[in-house]
Coordinates of C-alpha atoms and ligand atoms in Angstrom, one line a residue:
Chain A
M289 CA 5.5 17.8 -33.4
A290 CA 1.9 16.7 -32.5
I291 CA 1.9 13.3 -30.7
I292 CA -1.9 13.1 -30.9
T293 CA -3.9 14.1 -34.0
V294 CA -7.8 14.0 -33.9
Q295 CA -9.5 14.9 -37.0
N296 CA -13.2 15.2 -37.5
L297 CA -13.9 12.6 -35.0
R298 CA -17.6 11.4 -35.0
K299 CA -19.2 8.8 -32.6
Q300 CA -22.9 7.9 -32.0
Y301 CA -24.5 5.4 -29.9
G302 CA -27.6 4.3 -31.9
D303 CA -29.2 7.6 -33.0
K304 CA -27.6 9.5 -30.2
I305 CA -24.7 11.5 -31.6
A306 CA -22.1 11.8 -28.7
V307 CA -19.3 13.4 -30.7
R308 CA -20.3 15.3 -33.9
D309 CA -17.0 16.7 -35.1
V310 CA -14.1 17.1 -33.0
S311 CA -10.5 17.9 -34.2
F312 CA -7.6 18.9 -32.0
S313 CA -3.8 18.1 -31.8
V314 CA -1.7 17.7 -28.6
E315 CA 2.1 18.7 -28.9
E316 CA 4.6 16.3 -27.3
G317 CA 5.2 17.2 -23.6
E318 CA 2.2 19.3 -23.1
I319 CA -0.7 19.1 -20.8
Y320 CA -3.8 19.3 -22.9
G321 CA -7.1 20.0 -21.1
I322 CA -10.6 19.1 -22.4
V323 CA -13.4 20.6 -20.7
G324 CA -17.1 20.9 -21.2
R325 CA -20.5 20.2 -19.5
N326 CA -21.7 16.8 -18.4
G327 CA -22.6 14.8 -21.5
A328 CA -20.5 17.0 -23.9
G329 CA -18.6 14.2 -25.2
K330 CA -15.4 14.3 -23.5
T331 CA -15.0 10.6 -22.2
T332 CA -16.2 9.6 -25.5
T333 CA -13.3 11.5 -27.2
V334 CA -10.6 10.4 -25.0
E335 CA -11.8 6.8 -24.9
C336 CA -11.6 6.8 -28.8
V337 CA -8.3 8.2 -28.4
A338 CA -7.2 5.4 -26.2
G339 CA -8.3 3.0 -28.5
L340 CA -11.3 1.9 -26.2
R341 CA -14.0 2.9 -28.5
K342 CA -14.3 2.7 -32.2
P343 CA -15.0 6.0 -33.9
D344 CA -17.8 6.1 -36.6
G345 CA -15.9 8.8 -38.5
G346 CA -12.6 10.9 -38.7
T347 CA -9.2 10.1 -38.0
I348 CA -7.0 9.6 -34.8
R349 CA -3.3 9.4 -34.9
V350 CA -1.2 8.7 -31.7
E351 CA 2.5 8.6 -32.2
A352 CA 3.1 6.0 -29.5
D353 CA 2.3 2.5 -28.7
L354 CA -1.2 2.5 -27.5
K355 CA -0.8 -0.4 -25.0
Q356 CA 2.8 0.1 -23.8
Q357 CA 3.2 3.8 -24.0
V358 CA -0.3 5.3 -23.2
G359 CA -1.4 5.2 -19.6
V360 CA -5.2 5.5 -19.0
Q361 CA -7.2 6.7 -16.0
L362 CA -10.9 5.8 -16.8
Q363 CA -13.7 7.9 -15.4
E364 CA -15.2 4.7 -14.2
S365 CA -13.2 1.7 -13.1
A366 CA -13.1 -1.0 -10.5
M367 CA -10.8 -3.8 -9.3
P368 CA -11.9 -7.2 -7.8
D369 CA -13.0 -6.3 -4.3
K370 CA -10.6 -8.5 -2.5
L371 CA -7.5 -7.2 -4.6
R372 CA -5.1 -5.3 -2.4
V373 CA -3.7 -2.0 -3.7
G374 CA 0.0 -3.2 -3.6
E375 CA -1.2 -6.3 -5.7
A376 CA -3.0 -4.4 -8.1
L377 CA 0.0 -2.1 -8.9
D378 CA 2.4 -5.1 -9.0
L379 CA 0.0 -6.8 -11.2
Y380 CA -0.2 -3.8 -13.7
A381 CA 3.4 -3.2 -13.4
S382 CA 3.9 -6.8 -14.7
F383 CA 1.9 -6.1 -17.9
Y384 CA 4.3 -3.4 -19.1
A385 CA 7.9 -3.9 -20.6
N386 CA 9.4 -0.9 -18.7
P387 CA 7.2 -0.3 -15.6
A388 CA 7.7 2.5 -13.0
S389 CA 8.7 1.8 -9.4
V390 CA 5.6 0.5 -7.5
T391 CA 7.1 1.7 -4.1
E392 CA 7.6 5.1 -5.4
L393 CA 4.2 5.3 -6.7
L394 CA 2.6 4.0 -3.5
D395 CA 4.5 6.7 -1.7
E396 CA 3.3 9.5 -4.3
V397 CA -0.3 8.8 -4.1
G398 CA 0.0 8.1 -0.2
L399 CA -1.8 4.4 -0.2
D400 CA -1.4 1.6 1.9
P401 CA -0.3 -1.3 -0.2
K402 CA -2.3 -3.8 2.1
A403 CA -5.7 -2.1 1.8
G404 CA -8.3 -4.1 0.0
F405 CA -10.1 -2.4 -3.0
A406 CA -13.5 -3.0 -1.5
K407 CA -12.6 -0.9 1.7
L408 CA -10.8 2.1 -0.2
S409 CA -12.8 5.4 -0.1
G410 CA -13.8 7.2 -3.3
G411 CA -10.7 9.4 -3.2
Q412 CA -8.5 6.5 -2.4
R413 CA -9.8 4.5 -5.4
Q414 CA -9.2 7.6 -7.6
R415 CA -5.5 7.6 -6.3
L416 CA -5.2 4.1 -7.1
S417 CA -6.6 4.8 -10.6
I418 CA -4.1 7.5 -11.0
A419 CA -1.1 5.3 -9.9
L420 CA -2.3 2.6 -12.3
A421 CA -2.4 5.0 -15.1
L422 CA 1.3 5.7 -14.3
V423 CA 2.6 2.4 -13.5
G424 CA 3.7 1.6 -17.0
N425 CA 5.9 4.7 -17.2
P426 CA 3.6 6.1 -20.1
R427 CA 4.6 8.5 -22.6
I428 CA 1.2 9.8 -22.8
A429 CA -1.2 9.8 -19.9
I430 CA -5.0 10.1 -20.7
L431 CA -6.9 11.1 -17.3
D432 CA -10.5 11.3 -17.2
E433 CA -11.4 13.5 -14.4
L434 CA -8.3 13.1 -12.5
T435 CA -9.3 14.8 -9.3
T436 CA -13.0 14.3 -9.1
G437 CA -13.9 13.0 -5.4
L438 CA -10.4 14.1 -4.0
D439 CA -10.2 16.3 -0.9
P440 CA -8.7 19.7 -1.7
Q441 CA -5.2 18.6 -0.1
A442 CA -5.2 15.5 -2.1
R443 CA -6.1 17.4 -5.1
R444 CA -3.1 19.7 -4.8
E445 CA -0.9 16.9 -4.2
T446 CA -2.2 15.2 -7.4
W447 CA -1.6 18.4 -9.3
D448 CA 2.0 18.4 -8.0
L449 CA 2.3 14.8 -9.2
I450 CA 1.0 15.7 -12.6
S451 CA 3.6 18.6 -12.7
R452 CA 6.2 16.2 -11.8
I453 CA 5.4 13.7 -14.5
R454 CA 5.3 16.6 -17.1
E455 CA 8.9 17.4 -16.1
R456 CA 9.7 14.0 -17.2
G457 CA 8.4 14.8 -20.7
V458 CA 5.2 12.8 -20.3
T459 CA 2.3 14.2 -22.5
V460 CA -1.0 14.5 -20.6
L461 CA -4.5 14.6 -22.0
L462 CA -6.7 15.7 -19.2
V463 CA -10.4 15.9 -18.9
S464 CA -11.6 18.2 -16.2
H465 CA -14.5 20.0 -14.5
F466 CA -12.0 22.1 -12.2
M467 CA -11.3 25.3 -13.9
E468 CA -8.7 25.9 -11.2
E469 CA -7.0 22.6 -12.2
V470 CA -7.2 23.4 -15.8
E471 CA -5.8 26.8 -15.3
R472 CA -3.0 25.7 -13.0
L473 CA -1.8 22.7 -15.2
C474 CA -2.9 22.9 -18.7
D475 CA -0.8 24.5 -21.6
R476 CA -3.9 24.5 -23.9
V477 CA -7.5 23.6 -23.3
A478 CA -10.1 22.6 -25.8
V479 CA -13.7 23.6 -24.9
I480 CA -16.2 21.1 -26.1
A481 CA -20.1 21.2 -26.2
G482 CA -22.6 19.3 -28.2
G483 CA -19.9 17.2 -29.5
T484 CA -17.8 19.9 -31.3
V485 CA -14.8 22.0 -30.2
L486 CA -15.9 25.4 -29.2
A487 CA -12.5 26.9 -28.6
V488 CA -8.9 25.9 -28.2
D489 CA -6.5 28.2 -26.4
T490 CA -4.3 28.8 -23.4
P491 CA -6.1 29.1 -20.2
A492 CA -5.2 32.9 -20.2
G493 CA -6.3 33.2 -23.6
L494 CA -9.6 31.9 -22.9
I495 CA -10.0 34.1 -19.9
A496 CA -9.0 37.1 -22.0
R497 CA -11.5 36.2 -24.6
T498 CA -14.4 36.5 -22.2
G499 CA -13.3 39.8 -21.1
G500 CA -9.9 39.5 -19.3
V501 CA -11.3 42.4 -17.1
Q502 CA -9.9 43.5 -13.7
R503 CA -12.1 45.2 -11.3
V504 CA -10.5 47.2 -8.5
T505 CA -12.6 48.6 -5.7
F506 CA -11.3 50.9 -2.9
R507 CA -12.0 53.8 -0.6
T508 CA -10.1 57.0 -1.0
T509 CA -10.0 60.6 0.4
V510 CA -8.8 62.3 -2.7
P511 CA -10.5 63.2 -6.1
V512 CA -10.3 60.3 -8.6
E513 CA -11.4 61.9 -11.8
S514 CA -7.9 61.9 -13.0
L515 CA -7.9 58.1 -13.4
N516 CA -10.2 58.5 -16.3
S517 CA -7.3 59.8 -18.4
L518 CA -5.1 56.5 -17.9
P519 CA -4.8 54.3 -20.7
E520 CA -5.1 51.2 -18.6
V521 CA -8.6 52.3 -17.1
H522 CA -11.9 51.6 -18.8
S523 CA -14.3 53.1 -16.4
V524 CA -14.5 54.7 -13.0
T525 CA -17.6 54.9 -10.8
V526 CA -18.1 56.3 -7.3
E527 CA -20.8 55.0 -5.2
A528 CA -21.3 55.4 -1.4
G529 CA -17.6 56.2 -0.8
H530 CA -16.5 53.2 -2.8
V531 CA -14.6 53.7 -6.0
T532 CA -14.7 50.9 -8.6
V533 CA -12.4 51.0 -11.5
T534 CA -12.2 48.6 -14.3
G535 CA -9.6 48.2 -16.6
D536 CA -6.8 45.6 -18.2
Q537 CA -4.4 43.6 -16.5
N538 CA -2.2 46.6 -15.4
V539 CA -5.1 48.7 -13.9
L540 CA -4.1 48.1 -10.5
R541 CA -0.5 49.3 -11.0
A542 CA -1.8 52.5 -12.7
I543 CA -4.1 53.4 -9.8
V544 CA -1.4 52.9 -7.2
M545 CA 1.1 55.0 -9.1
A546 CA -1.5 57.8 -9.9
L547 CA -2.9 58.2 -6.4
P548 CA -0.9 58.8 -3.1
D549 CA -0.4 55.6 -1.0
S550 CA -1.8 57.1 1.9
A551 CA -5.1 58.0 0.2
I552 CA -6.1 54.3 -0.6
S553 CA -7.7 52.1 2.0
Y554 CA -9.7 48.7 1.9
L555 CA -8.6 47.7 -1.4
K556 CA -10.0 44.6 -3.3
T557 CA -9.3 43.3 -6.8
E558 CA -11.3 40.7 -8.9
T559 CA -10.2 39.2 -12.2
S560 CA -12.6 37.3 -14.5
T561 CA -11.7 33.7 -14.0
M562 CA -11.4 30.4 -15.9
D563 CA -14.9 29.7 -14.4
D564 CA -16.2 32.8 -16.0
A565 CA -14.7 32.0 -19.3
F566 CA -16.1 28.5 -19.2
L567 CA -19.6 29.8 -18.3
A568 CA -19.5 32.3 -20.9
L569 CA -18.3 29.8 -23.5
T570 CA -20.6 26.9 -22.8
G571 CA -23.6 28.9 -21.3
E572 CA -26.7 28.7 -23.3
Chain B
M43 CA 0.5 -8.5 -27.8
A44 CA 2.8 -10.9 -26.6
V45 CA 2.3 -13.2 -23.6
T46 CA 5.3 -12.5 -21.4
A47 CA 6.5 -14.6 -18.3
P48 CA 6.0 -11.7 -15.7
Q49 CA 2.5 -11.1 -16.9
V50 CA 1.5 -14.9 -16.5
R51 CA 3.3 -15.2 -13.2
R52 CA 1.8 -12.2 -11.5
L53 CA -1.7 -12.9 -13.0
T54 CA -1.7 -16.4 -11.8
S55 CA -0.5 -15.4 -8.3
V56 CA -3.2 -12.7 -8.1
E57 CA -6.0 -14.7 -9.3
T58 CA -5.1 -17.8 -7.1
K59 CA -5.2 -15.5 -4.1
L60 CA -8.6 -14.0 -5.2
Y61 CA -10.0 -17.5 -5.4
L62 CA -8.5 -18.6 -2.1
R63 CA -10.0 -15.3 -0.4
E64 CA -13.5 -16.5 -1.3
P65 CA -14.3 -19.3 1.0
A66 CA -17.4 -20.4 -0.9
V67 CA -15.1 -21.1 -3.8
V68 CA -12.8 -23.4 -1.9
F69 CA -15.9 -24.9 -0.2
F70 CA -18.0 -25.8 -3.3
A71 CA -15.1 -26.6 -5.7
V72 CA -12.9 -28.7 -3.2
G73 CA -14.7 -29.2 0.0
L74 CA -18.0 -30.3 -0.9
P75 CA -17.2 -32.9 -3.5
I76 CA -14.6 -34.6 -1.2
A77 CA -16.8 -34.5 1.9
L78 CA -19.7 -36.0 -0.2
M79 CA -17.4 -38.6 -1.5
L80 CA -16.3 -39.5 2.1
I81 CA -19.9 -39.4 3.5
L82 CA -21.8 -41.1 0.8
G83 CA -19.1 -43.7 0.5
G84 CA -19.6 -44.5 4.2
T85 CA -23.4 -44.4 4.2
I86 CA -25.2 -45.5 1.1
P87 CA -26.0 -49.1 1.2
G88 CA -24.1 -51.3 -1.5
F89 CA -21.5 -48.7 -2.4
R90 CA -18.9 -50.9 -0.7
D91 CA -20.1 -54.3 -2.1
P92 CA -18.3 -55.7 -5.2
D93 CA -20.3 -55.8 -8.2
P94 CA -19.8 -58.2 -10.9
A95 CA -21.0 -55.8 -13.6
L96 CA -17.9 -53.7 -12.6
G97 CA -15.7 -56.8 -12.7
G98 CA -15.7 -57.3 -9.0
L99 CA -14.8 -53.4 -8.3
R100 CA -17.2 -51.6 -6.0
P101 CA -19.3 -48.6 -6.8
I102 CA -17.2 -46.4 -4.4
D103 CA -14.1 -47.4 -6.6
T104 CA -15.7 -46.2 -9.8
H105 CA -19.1 -44.4 -10.0
L106 CA -18.8 -42.3 -6.7
P107 CA -15.4 -40.6 -7.3
G108 CA -16.2 -40.2 -10.9
M109 CA -19.2 -38.4 -10.1
M110 CA -17.7 -36.2 -7.3
I111 CA -14.8 -35.3 -9.6
I112 CA -17.5 -34.3 -12.2
L113 CA -19.3 -32.3 -9.5
S114 CA -16.1 -30.3 -8.7
V115 CA -15.4 -29.7 -12.6
L116 CA -19.0 -28.6 -13.3
T117 CA -18.8 -26.3 -10.4
C118 CA -15.7 -24.6 -11.6
A119 CA -16.9 -24.7 -15.2
F120 CA -20.7 -23.4 -14.9
S121 CA -20.3 -21.4 -11.6
L122 CA -16.9 -20.1 -10.8
L123 CA -15.4 -19.3 -14.2
P124 CA -18.3 -17.5 -15.8
T125 CA -19.1 -15.5 -12.6
V126 CA -15.7 -14.3 -12.3
L127 CA -15.3 -13.4 -16.0
V128 CA -18.7 -11.6 -16.3
T129 CA -18.1 -9.9 -13.0
Y130 CA -14.9 -8.6 -14.3
R131 CA -16.6 -7.4 -17.4
E132 CA -19.4 -5.8 -15.7
R133 CA -17.1 -3.9 -13.3
G134 CA -14.9 -2.7 -16.1
I135 CA -11.9 -4.7 -15.1
L136 CA -11.5 -6.2 -18.4
K137 CA -11.8 -3.1 -20.0
R138 CA -9.2 -1.5 -17.9
M139 CA -6.9 -4.5 -18.6
S140 CA -7.6 -4.0 -22.4
T141 CA -5.7 -0.5 -22.2
T142 CA -2.6 -2.2 -21.0
P143 CA -0.4 -4.7 -23.1
V144 CA -1.6 -7.7 -21.4
S145 CA -3.2 -10.1 -24.0
P146 CA -6.7 -11.4 -23.6
V147 CA -5.2 -14.9 -24.2
T148 CA -3.2 -14.5 -21.1
V149 CA -6.2 -13.1 -19.0
L150 CA -8.4 -16.0 -20.2
G151 CA -5.7 -18.6 -20.1
V152 CA -4.9 -17.8 -16.5
Q153 CA -8.5 -18.4 -15.6
L154 CA -8.7 -21.7 -17.4
V155 CA -5.4 -23.0 -16.0
L156 CA -6.5 -22.1 -12.6
N157 CA -9.8 -23.8 -12.7
V158 CA -8.3 -26.9 -14.3
A159 CA -5.6 -26.8 -11.3
M160 CA -8.4 -26.5 -8.8
S161 CA -10.2 -29.6 -10.1
L162 CA -7.0 -31.6 -10.4
F163 CA -6.1 -30.7 -6.8
T164 CA -9.5 -31.7 -5.7
T165 CA -9.5 -35.1 -7.7
V166 CA -5.9 -36.0 -6.2
L167 CA -6.9 -35.2 -2.8
M168 CA -10.1 -37.1 -3.2
L169 CA -8.4 -40.2 -4.6
V170 CA -5.8 -40.0 -1.8
L171 CA -8.4 -39.8 0.9
A172 CA -10.6 -42.4 -0.8
N173 CA -7.5 -44.7 -0.8
L174 CA -6.7 -44.2 2.8
V175 CA -10.4 -44.6 4.3
Y176 CA -12.0 -47.0 1.8
D177 CA -9.1 -48.7 0.2
V178 CA -10.3 -47.2 -3.2
P179 CA -7.6 -48.3 -5.7
F180 CA -5.9 -45.6 -7.6
P181 CA -6.8 -45.6 -11.2
Q182 CA -5.5 -48.5 -13.0
A183 CA -4.7 -46.6 -16.1
P184 CA -3.4 -43.4 -14.8
L185 CA -2.4 -41.7 -18.3
A186 CA -6.0 -42.6 -19.7
F187 CA -7.6 -41.4 -16.6
T188 CA -5.5 -38.2 -16.8
G189 CA -6.4 -37.8 -20.5
I190 CA -10.1 -38.3 -19.9
L191 CA -10.0 -35.9 -17.0
L192 CA -8.3 -33.1 -18.9
L193 CA -10.4 -33.4 -21.8
G194 CA -13.5 -33.5 -19.9
M195 CA -12.3 -30.3 -17.9
V196 CA -11.4 -28.6 -21.0
S197 CA -14.8 -29.0 -22.8
S198 CA -16.7 -28.2 -19.8
L199 CA -14.7 -24.9 -19.0
A200 CA -15.2 -24.0 -22.7
I201 CA -18.8 -24.3 -22.3
G202 CA -18.6 -22.0 -19.2
L203 CA -16.7 -19.7 -21.3
L204 CA -19.4 -19.6 -23.8
L205 CA -21.9 -18.8 -21.0
A206 CA -19.7 -16.0 -19.9
A207 CA -19.6 -14.7 -23.5
L208 CA -23.2 -14.8 -23.9
A209 CA -24.4 -13.5 -20.6
P210 CA -24.8 -9.7 -20.4
T211 CA -24.6 -9.5 -16.6
S212 CA -23.4 -11.3 -13.7
R213 CA -26.8 -12.1 -12.2
I214 CA -27.8 -13.7 -15.7
V215 CA -24.8 -15.7 -15.9
Q216 CA -25.4 -17.1 -12.4
G217 CA -29.0 -18.1 -13.4
L218 CA -27.7 -19.5 -16.7
G219 CA -25.0 -21.4 -15.0
M220 CA -27.3 -23.2 -12.6
A221 CA -29.8 -23.9 -15.5
V222 CA -26.9 -25.7 -17.2
F223 CA -25.4 -27.1 -14.0
F224 CA -28.2 -29.2 -12.7
P225 CA -29.2 -31.0 -15.8
S226 CA -25.6 -31.6 -16.6
L227 CA -25.1 -33.5 -13.2
F228 CA -28.3 -35.3 -14.1
F229 CA -26.8 -36.4 -17.6
A230 CA -23.5 -37.2 -16.1
G231 CA -25.1 -39.8 -13.9
V232 CA -24.7 -38.1 -10.6
W233 CA -28.1 -38.9 -9.4
V234 CA -29.1 -41.9 -11.6
P235 CA -26.1 -43.9 -13.1
H236 CA -26.2 -44.3 -16.7
D237 CA -26.6 -48.2 -16.2
L238 CA -30.0 -47.7 -14.5
M239 CA -31.5 -44.9 -16.9
P240 CA -33.9 -46.1 -19.7
D241 CA -32.2 -46.7 -22.8
V242 CA -33.5 -43.7 -24.7
L243 CA -32.6 -41.4 -21.7
R244 CA -29.2 -42.9 -21.5
T245 CA -28.5 -42.3 -25.3
I246 CA -29.6 -38.8 -24.9
A247 CA -27.3 -38.4 -21.8
E248 CA -24.4 -39.7 -23.3
F249 CA -24.6 -37.3 -26.3
T250 CA -24.4 -34.3 -23.9
P251 CA -20.9 -33.0 -22.9
S252 CA -21.3 -34.0 -19.3
G253 CA -23.0 -37.2 -20.1
A254 CA -19.9 -38.3 -22.3
F255 CA -17.6 -37.0 -19.6
G256 CA -19.4 -39.3 -16.8
A257 CA -19.6 -42.3 -18.9
A258 CA -15.9 -42.1 -19.9
L259 CA -14.5 -41.4 -16.5
V260 CA -16.7 -44.1 -14.8
D261 CA -15.5 -46.4 -17.7
V262 CA -11.7 -45.6 -17.3
L263 CA -12.1 -46.1 -13.5
A264 CA -13.7 -49.5 -13.9
T265 CA -11.8 -51.0 -17.0
G266 CA -8.8 -48.8 -17.5
S267 CA -10.1 -47.5 -20.9
A268 CA -12.9 -45.4 -22.5
Q269 CA -15.0 -45.7 -25.6
W270 CA -13.9 -43.6 -28.6
P271 CA -17.5 -42.0 -29.2
H272 CA -17.4 -40.5 -25.7
V273 CA -13.9 -39.2 -26.2
A274 CA -15.0 -37.8 -29.7
L275 CA -18.1 -36.1 -28.2
M276 CA -16.1 -34.3 -25.5
A277 CA -13.7 -33.0 -28.0
G278 CA -16.4 -32.0 -30.4
W279 CA -18.4 -30.1 -27.7
G280 CA -15.0 -28.4 -26.5
V281 CA -14.2 -27.3 -29.9
V282 CA -17.6 -25.9 -30.9
A283 CA -18.0 -24.2 -27.4
T284 CA -14.4 -22.6 -27.7
V285 CA -14.9 -21.4 -31.3
A286 CA -18.4 -19.8 -30.2
A287 CA -17.0 -18.4 -27.0
V288 CA -14.1 -16.6 -28.9
R289 CA -16.4 -15.4 -31.5
F290 CA -19.0 -13.9 -29.0
F291 CA -16.7 -12.8 -26.1
R292 CA -16.7 -9.2 -25.4
W293 CA -14.4 -7.1 -23.1
S294 CA -16.8 -4.4 -22.2
Ligands
LIG610 N1 -22.1 3.6 -23.9 C1 -23.1 4.7 -24.3 N2 -24.2 4.3 -24.8 C2 -25.1 5.2 -25.2 N3 -24.9 6.5 -24.9 C3 -23.7 6.9 -24.5 C4 -22.7 6.0 -23.9 N4 -21.5 6.6 -23.6 C5 -21.9 7.9 -23.6 N5 -23.2 8.2 -24.2 C6 -23.9 9.4 -24.4 O1 -23.0 10.2 -25.3 C7 -23.1 11.6 -24.7 C8 -21.4 12.0 -24.4 O2 -21.3 11.1 -23.2 P1 -19.7 11.3 -22.5 O3 -19.5 10.3 -21.6 O4 -18.6 11.3 -23.7 O5 -19.8 12.7 -22.0 P2 -18.7 13.4 -21.0 O6 -18.5 14.8 -21.6 O7 -17.7 12.6 -20.8 O8 -19.7 13.8 -19.7 P3 -19.4 13.8 -18.0 O9 -18.8 15.1 -17.8 O10 -20.6 13.6 -17.5 O11 -18.5 12.8 -17.8 C9 -24.0 11.6 -23.4 O12 -25.2 12.2 -24.0 C10 -24.2 10.2 -23.1 O13 -25.5 9.9 -22.5
LIG611 MG1 -17.0 11.9 -18.8

């Protein structure tokens, strides 16, 4: 059952239309990604869902108590400079009827409870913001640019954290610019551009739409014309001693089965990625 | 959105710590009024001479503590409270809180109560020190005194709340606060006591919220009671400012 349903959402600021016509629905327990270029209307959309901005048109249904059961991580948010991390979490925990354990959260995001907000680095503020979004034990977490500003290690730790909260059945609405993040975490993704939804699919589905092509390059000592007759293969080219074969997801296996092991050296495979899919969908 | 005990307790504790971590806050709201009371009381000629117009009391028993209490209250109302609230709004702190179950009533209420508490603390400490150092008697009508004090605080803070509601940025609210603060001190009688003002000026002054507060506070210290028009004026200003503040207040 859909826990979030957005239909024909429209929002403008003065004359500027930020969201023209956005519809999507999020199933309970899924991690739903929203991607799009800067200014596409992602933040406007999720802040309308969170009840922070008032839509100019369309309907939004959220099957949860917006205040108690929806945790929000805003793209921009600050705390008082002299507030300490532990105090901020204790404070926000006190707002909710059923808060999570502050000690455990502090541990999961790796922050020192005594540190003052003004002295936190950008990434540490981001971690605090994530912890604050989760401190109310939400059923739905709305996370706007979850890992922006985090170092690669912290990013992976945050992904693990999100995977763990998904296992508890939390539904996540995730705005992201990192295609690797989307590919790794999201069950489905909506691509928005110019205030409308261009496509909704699984990450693999999106990649497949824009080719889903595998490219295998290798060197060999044996003739390769026979590869052309394999059903998995699209094309074979030989150039300066390198053979390049394109084909579907199973092309690598087909090549390895068709040629003797010892005949292949220097093998490299490339797959069209979520990045390619994103660029192809949102490119001019 | 209900107001729950844990919310009130935590928010009060956190906001108190935040106030105390700003040395300037403690200095202007607590230290300065008390220090001025002690210094001026000891240095200004005539402040310690009994005045027949005050029924034999001295200015140091009435006018001086009254004015220094008002200095503390107005500092809270026109500087501390609006600056904190507008900075919170400017930085998205109020917006962030609005996504949680905490009620705006709790957030504003805790700020008001803290500022009242700070001025009350200043008042009590000032009266005790004045009593020890200059033999200033404690208010002869403690209930009436407390009533006037609370009414004056609440109406002043309501005006501060209105400033916070109207000002778009923290810079503007600081300017606006000062623009209200200094005339208010004047109308309250901090620089020129009401008795020495020309009649017209005095009448105008006593119609302003701080003027009514100043007059009522000095009266209650000198005679043990205040005049109803002053009380009504404070209440009226308080209600009007509160209604307007609630009407115009924005969370983001
Ligand atoms: N408060 C506002 N007032 C006026 N215009 C706004 C406001 N917020 C957003 N906009 C405009 O609406 C459009 C969509 O903004 P939004 O913040 O939703 O984009 P976004 O997809 O989240 O972008 P980013 O990836 O940069 O965060 C942009 O053109 C932006 O300039
Ligand atoms: Mg955004």
